[in-house]
Short mmCIF file of C-alpha atoms in Angstrom, two decimals:
data_model
loop_
_atom_site.label_atom_id
_atom_site.label_comp_id
_atom_site.label_asym_id
_atom_site.label_seq_id
_atom_site.Cartn_x
_atom_site.Cartn_y
_atom_site.Cartn_z
CA MET A 1402 111.97 53.18 82.14
CA GLY A 1403 109.20 53.78 79.57
CA ARG A 1404 106.37 56.39 80.21
CA THR A 1405 105.55 57.83 83.45
CA ILE A 1406 102.97 59.85 85.53
CA THR A 1407 103.29 62.89 87.17
CA ALA A 1408 100.40 63.24 89.68
CA PHE A 1409 99.26 66.32 91.11
CA TRP A 1410 98.05 66.04 94.66
CA ASP A 1411 97.39 67.94 97.76
CA GLU A 1412 95.82 67.12 101.15
CA SER A 1413 93.37 69.57 100.98
CA PHE A 1414 91.39 67.43 98.58
CA ILE A 1415 90.85 65.22 101.57
CA ALA A 1416 89.66 67.70 103.86
CA HIS A 1417 86.53 68.89 101.74
CA GLU A 1418 83.56 67.10 102.90
CA GLN A 1419 79.80 67.10 102.05
CA PRO A 1420 76.84 67.13 104.56
CA ALA A 1421 75.69 63.54 105.40
CA GLY A 1422 72.15 62.88 104.81
CA GLU A 1423 70.14 60.28 102.91
CA PHE A 1424 72.70 59.19 100.22
CA GLU A 1425 73.19 62.59 98.35
CA SER A 1426 70.11 64.00 99.62
CA GLU A 1427 69.49 66.00 102.89
CA TRP A 1428 68.49 63.93 106.08
CA THR A 1429 64.98 64.00 106.79
CA GLY A 1430 64.98 62.46 110.15
CA ARG A 1431 62.88 59.45 108.84
CA LEU A 1432 65.84 57.02 108.77
CA ALA A 1433 68.01 56.16 111.80
CA TYR A 1434 71.20 56.73 110.02
CA ARG A 1435 72.83 59.70 108.36
CA GLN A 1436 74.55 58.29 105.37
CA PRO A 1437 77.84 59.66 104.22
CA HIS A 1438 77.44 61.77 101.12
CA PRO A 1439 78.73 59.69 98.02
CA ASP A 1440 81.36 62.25 97.27
CA ARG A 1441 83.12 61.35 100.32
CA PRO A 1442 87.20 61.58 101.15
CA GLU A 1443 87.80 57.67 100.91
CA ARG A 1444 87.16 58.09 97.24
CA LEU A 1445 90.41 59.79 96.48
CA LYS A 1446 91.98 58.10 99.57
CA ASN A 1447 91.65 54.58 97.84
CA ILE A 1448 93.07 55.95 94.23
CA TYR A 1449 95.89 57.42 96.10
CA SER A 1450 96.48 54.24 97.83
CA ILE A 1451 96.08 52.02 94.85
CA VAL A 1452 98.61 54.34 92.80
CA GLN A 1453 101.07 54.14 95.75
CA ALA A 1454 100.53 50.38 95.87
CA GLU A 1455 100.49 49.16 92.27
CA LEU A 1456 102.43 52.05 90.14
CA ALA A 1457 104.83 53.60 92.45
CA ASP A 1458 107.83 52.82 90.13
CA HIS A 1459 105.81 54.65 87.52
CA VAL A 1460 104.16 57.96 89.32
CA THR A 1461 105.83 61.05 91.00
CA LEU A 1462 103.85 63.17 93.08
CA ALA A 1463 103.84 66.95 92.48
CA ASP A 1464 102.74 69.69 94.79
CA VAL A 1465 100.05 72.13 94.01
CA GLU A 1466 99.54 75.58 94.25
CA PRO A 1467 95.80 76.97 94.07
CA ALA A 1468 94.47 78.67 91.04
CA THR A 1469 94.75 82.47 91.08
CA ARG A 1470 91.89 84.79 91.08
CA GLU A 1471 93.03 85.81 87.39
CA GLN A 1472 92.85 82.12 86.67
CA LEU A 1473 89.59 81.73 88.10
CA GLU A 1474 87.85 84.62 86.56
CA ARG A 1475 88.65 83.55 83.28
CA THR A 1476 85.89 80.84 83.53
CA HIS A 1477 83.63 82.12 86.42
CA THR A 1478 82.21 85.13 87.68
CA ALA A 1479 83.53 87.35 90.73
CA ASP A 1480 80.37 86.84 92.27
CA HIS A 1481 80.36 83.26 92.33
CA ILE A 1482 83.99 82.95 93.56
CA ASP A 1483 83.29 85.51 96.43
CA ASP A 1484 79.74 83.81 97.35
CA LEU A 1485 81.60 80.29 97.60
CA GLN A 1486 84.61 81.55 99.72
CA ALA A 1487 82.32 83.65 102.11
CA PHE A 1488 79.89 80.59 102.27
CA CYS A 1489 82.83 78.05 103.20
CA ALA A 1490 84.38 80.90 105.78
CA ASP A 1491 81.02 80.82 107.38
CA GLY A 1492 81.25 76.95 107.92
CA GLY A 1493 79.60 75.94 104.84
CA GLY A 1494 76.22 73.47 104.70
CA ARG A 1495 74.13 72.55 101.87
CA ILE A 1496 74.06 74.81 98.82
CA THR A 1497 71.70 72.77 96.50
CA ALA A 1498 69.84 69.65 97.15
CA GLU A 1499 72.68 67.29 96.28
CA THR A 1500 75.73 69.63 96.86
CA GLY A 1501 77.32 71.05 99.83
CA ALA A 1502 80.59 72.31 101.75
CA ASN A 1503 82.31 72.59 104.56
CA GLU A 1504 84.96 75.28 105.83
CA HIS A 1505 87.91 73.27 103.55
CA THR A 1506 85.78 73.40 100.56
CA PHE A 1507 87.06 76.66 99.16
CA ARG A 1508 90.60 75.58 99.68
CA ALA A 1509 90.15 72.29 97.95
CA ALA A 1510 88.40 73.69 95.03
CA THR A 1511 90.74 76.42 94.40
CA HIS A 1512 93.76 73.78 94.78
CA ALA A 1513 91.82 71.20 92.39
CA ALA A 1514 91.63 74.07 89.70
CA GLY A 1515 95.17 74.85 90.40
CA ALA A 1516 96.37 71.34 90.01
CA THR A 1517 94.57 71.07 86.68
CA CYS A 1518 96.10 74.17 85.21
CA LEU A 1519 99.64 72.77 86.25
CA ALA A 1520 98.74 69.43 84.85
CA ALA A 1521 97.72 71.35 81.33
CA GLU A 1522 100.94 73.35 81.45
CA HIS A 1523 103.01 70.08 82.10
CA ALA A 1524 101.50 68.24 79.12
CA LEU A 1525 102.66 71.38 77.10
CA GLU A 1526 106.01 71.71 78.46
CA THR A 1527 107.27 68.27 79.13
CA PRO A 1528 108.18 65.23 76.83
CA ALA A 1529 104.91 63.20 75.81
CA ASP A 1530 106.31 60.12 77.52
CA ASP A 1531 105.56 62.28 81.14
CA ILE A 1532 101.81 62.11 81.38
CA PRO A 1533 100.09 64.59 84.09
CA TYR A 1534 97.26 63.36 85.95
CA ALA A 1535 95.44 65.93 88.12
CA MET A 1536 94.25 63.41 91.04
CA VAL A 1537 92.06 66.01 92.48
CA ARG A 1538 88.75 66.37 94.40
CA PRO A 1539 86.23 67.88 94.35
CA SER A 1540 85.41 67.54 90.67
CA GLY A 1541 84.53 70.23 88.31
CA HIS A 1542 82.61 69.44 85.17
CA HIS A 1543 79.19 70.31 86.43
CA ALA A 1544 80.32 73.87 87.66
CA GLN A 1545 79.14 76.64 85.49
CA PRO A 1546 80.33 80.01 85.20
CA GLU A 1547 77.84 81.30 87.85
CA GLN A 1548 76.99 78.43 90.16
CA VAL A 1549 78.14 75.35 91.73
CA ASP A 1550 76.24 71.88 90.58
CA GLY A 1551 76.48 67.93 91.02
CA PHE A 1552 79.12 68.19 93.62
CA CYS A 1553 81.48 70.70 91.96
CA TYR A 1554 82.22 74.19 92.72
CA PHE A 1555 84.94 75.31 89.96
CA ASN A 1556 85.33 73.90 86.46
CA ASN A 1557 88.74 72.18 86.82
CA VAL A 1558 89.12 71.38 82.95
CA ALA A 1559 87.48 74.57 81.85
CA VAL A 1560 90.04 76.73 84.19
CA ALA A 1561 92.87 74.97 82.79
CA ALA A 1562 91.58 75.15 79.27
CA ASP A 1563 91.18 78.90 79.63
CA HIS A 1564 94.52 79.21 81.19
CA VAL A 1565 96.62 77.61 78.47
CA LEU A 1566 94.54 79.46 75.53
CA GLU A 1567 95.36 82.55 77.23
CA THR A 1568 98.78 82.19 78.38
CA THR A 1569 100.51 79.85 75.64
CA ASP A 1570 100.36 79.73 71.88
CA THR A 1571 98.00 76.87 72.11
CA GLU A 1572 95.18 77.75 69.57
CA ARG A 1573 92.69 74.89 70.03
CA VAL A 1574 91.90 72.40 72.97
CA ALA A 1575 89.79 69.27 73.08
CA ILE A 1576 88.03 67.80 75.97
CA VAL A 1577 86.83 64.42 76.16
CA ASP A 1578 84.45 63.93 79.32
CA TRP A 1579 83.56 60.11 79.74
CA ASP A 1580 82.06 60.82 83.29
CA VAL A 1581 78.55 58.82 83.20
CA HIS A 1582 77.07 62.25 83.78
CA HIS A 1583 76.67 64.99 81.38
CA GLY A 1584 79.61 67.70 81.88
CA ASN A 1585 76.89 70.25 81.55
CA GLY A 1586 79.43 73.09 83.04
CA THR A 1587 82.11 72.33 80.78
CA GLN A 1588 79.36 72.78 78.11
CA GLU A 1589 78.02 76.02 79.13
CA CYS A 1590 81.77 77.58 79.66
CA PHE A 1591 82.57 76.85 76.00
CA GLU A 1592 79.20 76.75 74.23
CA ASP A 1593 79.51 79.89 71.99
CA ARG A 1594 83.34 79.21 71.25
CA ASP A 1595 85.06 77.23 68.61
CA ASP A 1596 88.53 77.16 70.15
CA VAL A 1597 87.32 74.36 72.48
CA LEU A 1598 85.93 71.12 71.12
CA VAL A 1599 83.84 69.43 74.11
CA ILE A 1600 82.96 65.55 73.66
CA GLY A 1601 80.51 64.52 76.42
CA ILE A 1602 79.91 60.40 76.74
CA HIS A 1603 77.45 60.18 79.39
CA ASN A 1604 74.15 58.42 80.13
CA ASP A 1605 71.14 59.76 78.54
CA HIS A 1606 69.79 61.14 81.79
CA TRP A 1607 68.63 64.64 80.84
CA SER A 1608 68.68 67.23 83.49
CA TRP A 1609 68.07 66.33 87.20
CA ASP A 1610 67.47 70.12 88.09
CA PRO A 1611 66.07 72.73 86.06
CA GLU A 1612 67.80 75.49 88.18
CA ALA A 1613 71.19 74.07 89.05
CA HIS A 1614 71.51 71.83 85.90
CA PRO A 1615 69.41 73.29 83.35
CA GLN A 1616 71.46 71.67 80.25
CA THR A 1617 69.75 68.15 79.05
CA GLY A 1618 72.93 66.64 77.23
CA ASP A 1619 70.97 65.66 74.63
CA LEU A 1620 71.85 65.87 70.72
CA ASP A 1621 70.40 69.19 70.03
CA GLU A 1622 72.61 71.10 72.33
CA VAL A 1623 75.62 71.67 69.82
CA GLY A 1624 76.67 75.17 70.77
CA THR A 1625 75.74 78.58 69.89
CA GLY A 1626 77.27 81.21 67.49
CA ASP A 1627 80.77 80.48 66.80
CA GLY A 1628 80.60 77.49 68.99
CA GLU A 1629 78.07 75.83 66.75
CA GLY A 1630 78.95 72.10 66.41
CA TYR A 1631 81.88 72.11 68.64
CA ASN A 1632 79.75 70.66 71.63
CA VAL A 1633 79.15 66.81 70.66
CA ASN A 1634 77.03 65.13 73.06
CA VAL A 1635 77.01 61.39 73.18
CA PRO A 1636 74.15 59.96 75.38
CA LEU A 1637 74.15 56.43 75.60
CA PRO A 1638 71.67 53.97 76.87
CA PRO A 1639 72.12 52.21 80.29
CA GLY A 1640 74.01 48.86 80.18
CA THR A 1641 76.44 50.23 77.84
CA GLY A 1642 79.87 48.68 78.49
CA ASP A 1643 83.53 47.98 77.25
CA GLU A 1644 82.38 47.51 74.06
CA GLY A 1645 79.89 50.43 73.55
CA TYR A 1646 82.56 52.92 75.20
CA GLU A 1647 85.23 51.39 72.37
CA HIS A 1648 82.60 51.71 69.67
CA VAL A 1649 82.23 55.47 70.57
CA PHE A 1650 85.73 55.99 70.33
CA ASP A 1651 86.10 54.32 67.00
CA ARG A 1652 82.98 55.93 65.56
CA ILE A 1653 83.19 59.57 67.07
CA VAL A 1654 86.02 60.44 69.13
CA GLU A 1655 88.95 59.61 66.82
CA PRO A 1656 87.31 60.92 63.45
CA LEU A 1657 86.54 64.25 65.23
CA LEU A 1658 89.94 64.84 66.94
CA ARG A 1659 91.69 63.79 63.58
CA SER A 1660 89.54 66.59 62.20
CA TYR A 1661 90.00 69.35 64.98
CA ASP A 1662 93.81 68.87 65.30
CA PRO A 1663 93.88 70.49 69.01
CA GLY A 1664 97.08 71.49 70.68
CA LEU A 1665 96.06 69.81 73.88
CA LEU A 1666 93.94 67.04 74.88
CA LEU A 1667 92.21 67.10 78.25
CA ILE A 1668 90.33 63.97 79.79
CA SER A 1669 87.57 64.49 82.12
CA ALA A 1670 88.12 61.10 83.75
CA GLY A 1671 85.06 60.09 85.81
CA GLN A 1672 84.97 56.45 86.33
CA ASP A 1673 81.33 56.24 87.45
CA ALA A 1674 80.48 54.26 84.22
CA GLY A 1675 81.78 51.70 86.34
CA THR A 1676 79.91 48.46 86.58
CA MET A 1677 79.53 48.67 90.34
CA ASP A 1678 78.84 52.77 90.57
CA PRO A 1679 75.71 53.74 92.52
CA LEU A 1680 75.28 57.07 90.57
CA GLY A 1681 75.55 55.45 86.96
CA ARG A 1682 74.07 52.55 84.99
CA ASN A 1683 76.62 51.57 82.77
CA VAL A 1684 78.80 48.46 83.18
CA VAL A 1685 82.38 49.43 82.01
CA THR A 1686 85.12 47.33 83.72
CA LYS A 1687 88.59 48.10 84.92
CA GLY A 1688 89.76 46.48 81.45
CA GLY A 1689 87.61 48.93 79.79
CA PHE A 1690 88.99 51.74 81.44
CA GLU A 1691 92.22 50.49 80.58
CA GLU A 1692 91.42 50.77 77.00
CA LEU A 1693 89.98 54.07 77.47
CA GLY A 1694 93.39 55.32 78.80
CA ARG A 1695 95.28 53.51 76.09
CA ARG A 1696 93.13 55.17 73.26
CA ALA A 1697 93.49 58.61 75.39
CA ARG A 1698 97.14 58.36 74.92
CA VAL A 1699 97.35 57.21 71.23
CA LEU A 1700 94.92 59.75 70.19
CA ALA A 1701 96.93 62.38 71.87
CA ASP A 1702 100.00 61.07 70.39
CA GLU A 1703 98.51 61.06 66.90
CA TYR A 1704 96.26 64.38 67.01
CA ALA A 1705 97.41 66.78 69.83
CA ASP A 1706 101.25 66.62 69.19
CA GLY A 1707 101.51 64.25 72.48
CA ASN A 1708 99.90 66.68 74.86
CA LEU A 1709 97.68 64.76 77.14
CA ALA A 1710 96.43 65.45 80.69
CA VAL A 1711 94.06 63.33 82.62
CA VAL A 1712 91.70 64.98 85.23
CA GLN A 1713 89.85 63.17 87.79
CA GLU A 1714 86.09 63.62 87.76
CA GLY A 1715 83.71 61.23 89.36
CA GLY A 1716 82.97 57.82 90.50
CA TYR A 1717 81.49 56.80 93.81
CA GLN A 1718 81.56 53.09 94.47
CA VAL A 1719 84.75 53.71 96.44
CA SER A 1720 86.38 50.33 95.85
CA HIS A 1721 85.36 49.92 92.10
CA LEU A 1722 86.44 53.69 91.57
CA ALA A 1723 90.21 52.63 92.59
CA TYR A 1724 90.47 49.71 90.37
CA ALA A 1725 88.91 51.49 87.24
CA THR A 1726 90.98 54.59 87.86
CA LEU A 1727 94.33 52.10 88.02
CA GLY A 1728 92.93 50.82 84.65
CA VAL A 1729 92.84 54.23 83.28
CA LEU A 1730 96.52 54.93 84.54
CA GLU A 1731 97.88 51.75 83.33
CA GLY A 1732 96.17 52.23 79.83
CA VAL A 1733 97.79 55.81 79.71
CA LEU A 1734 101.34 54.16 80.67
CA GLY A 1735 101.18 50.82 78.64
CA VAL A 1736 101.87 48.85 81.66
CA GLU A 1737 99.97 45.75 82.83
CA THR A 1738 99.71 45.12 86.69
CA GLY A 1739 97.89 41.77 86.34
CA ILE A 1740 95.14 42.89 88.71
CA ASP A 1741 91.72 41.81 87.46
CA ASP A 1742 88.35 43.75 88.14
CA PRO A 1743 87.10 42.09 91.40
CA MET A 1744 83.52 43.53 90.65
CA ALA A 1745 83.07 42.73 86.55
CA TRP A 1746 79.68 40.73 86.63
CA MET A 1747 77.40 42.57 84.66
CA ASP A 1748 76.87 42.03 80.90
CA GLU A 1749 76.46 44.67 78.89
CA ASP A 1750 73.66 45.68 76.53
CA TYR A 1751 75.96 46.26 73.21
CA GLU A 1752 73.53 46.20 70.48
CA SER A 1753 71.57 49.11 72.28
CA ALA A 1754 74.66 50.93 72.47
CA GLN A 1755 75.54 50.26 69.13
CA ARG A 1756 72.34 51.66 67.43
CA ALA A 1757 72.42 54.81 69.63
CA ILE A 1758 76.03 55.36 68.54
CA GLU A 1759 75.32 55.27 65.01
CA ASP A 1760 72.28 57.53 65.27
CA ILE A 1761 74.67 59.98 67.28
CA ALA A 1762 77.26 59.72 64.63
CA ALA A 1763 74.44 60.69 62.02
CA TYR A 1764 73.08 63.49 63.89
CA HIS A 1765 76.54 65.35 64.35
CA SER A 1766 77.66 64.45 60.83
CA GLU A 1767 75.92 67.90 59.77
CA TYR A 1768 78.72 69.47 61.31
CA TRP A 1769 81.36 67.08 61.10
CA PRO A 1770 81.40 65.18 57.68
CA VAL A 1771 84.06 62.88 58.57
CA LEU A 1772 81.06 61.13 60.76
CA GLU A 1773 79.24 60.03 57.52
#
């Protein structure tokens, strides 16, 4: 039968809902219509639907257990966990300018972190031809040890990385985050450690909030102390598309994984670099995401003992997100559904991306000579 996917899924991911307003901002009363928040349940409903429609023969759904208190506290402070639980128990509301919760959010967030831990365990314990996919919501990569940020509450990939480093004989974990937004929370979780290599590929957008999102995602945020050099930011110019992302993998991701030799590769798979996404400015197509999924599988096979887990992050054009994620999973599986991208209409600015990527590689070569 070839490769298969075990998808970790729970209905709680749909019950979580953010406050409506003016796109992601609070409603002011100036407008006639309270717009649903961009992180709405339909995002994951569409992914679930397209996976069932097009990959049912390749995908098995697996039940999820919530992350335990012990698992969460390896990454997050007790106060943060308690505050979020109490806030949701009281009915929720808006927490920051762009992030809110309802009474179901705490359950969804603990199940999302738990699903990602299970996916990481699955990657380490089962044959490489069965790839785990944490089909989760809410996302996690903006959540910092002490606070929520960017629609994220617990940092799913960070909780999973800490879990396997603590409970298995895995010594090094690599996280490749291709969400169009800087995974600032993941960066903060591991900025002083060398047992987790974080490669963040994102738009060059800097901080959107000095309090909730103090990190910039710029080149000079390379980590501190023992972690210096192990946080690799790849800020890309707007208009980067399929060729640009392929060049990032050729020029930066593949050499770093070859040098680092992780025991597990975690992918923070946010498809908001897609051509139609309202919160991104890049133009990656379904075909481009298929290539990213294929490259992730090949790199895990070559440099991470075949241990790969894919974790859902962002993507906010609810139709294109489903097609882009289908592309990722096709690439991971090595199958073709024959479905074209119905929204691939923007040309990319490859020349600007290529120049930026060469500058980025030169900057990080101080820590990674393989990039010279």
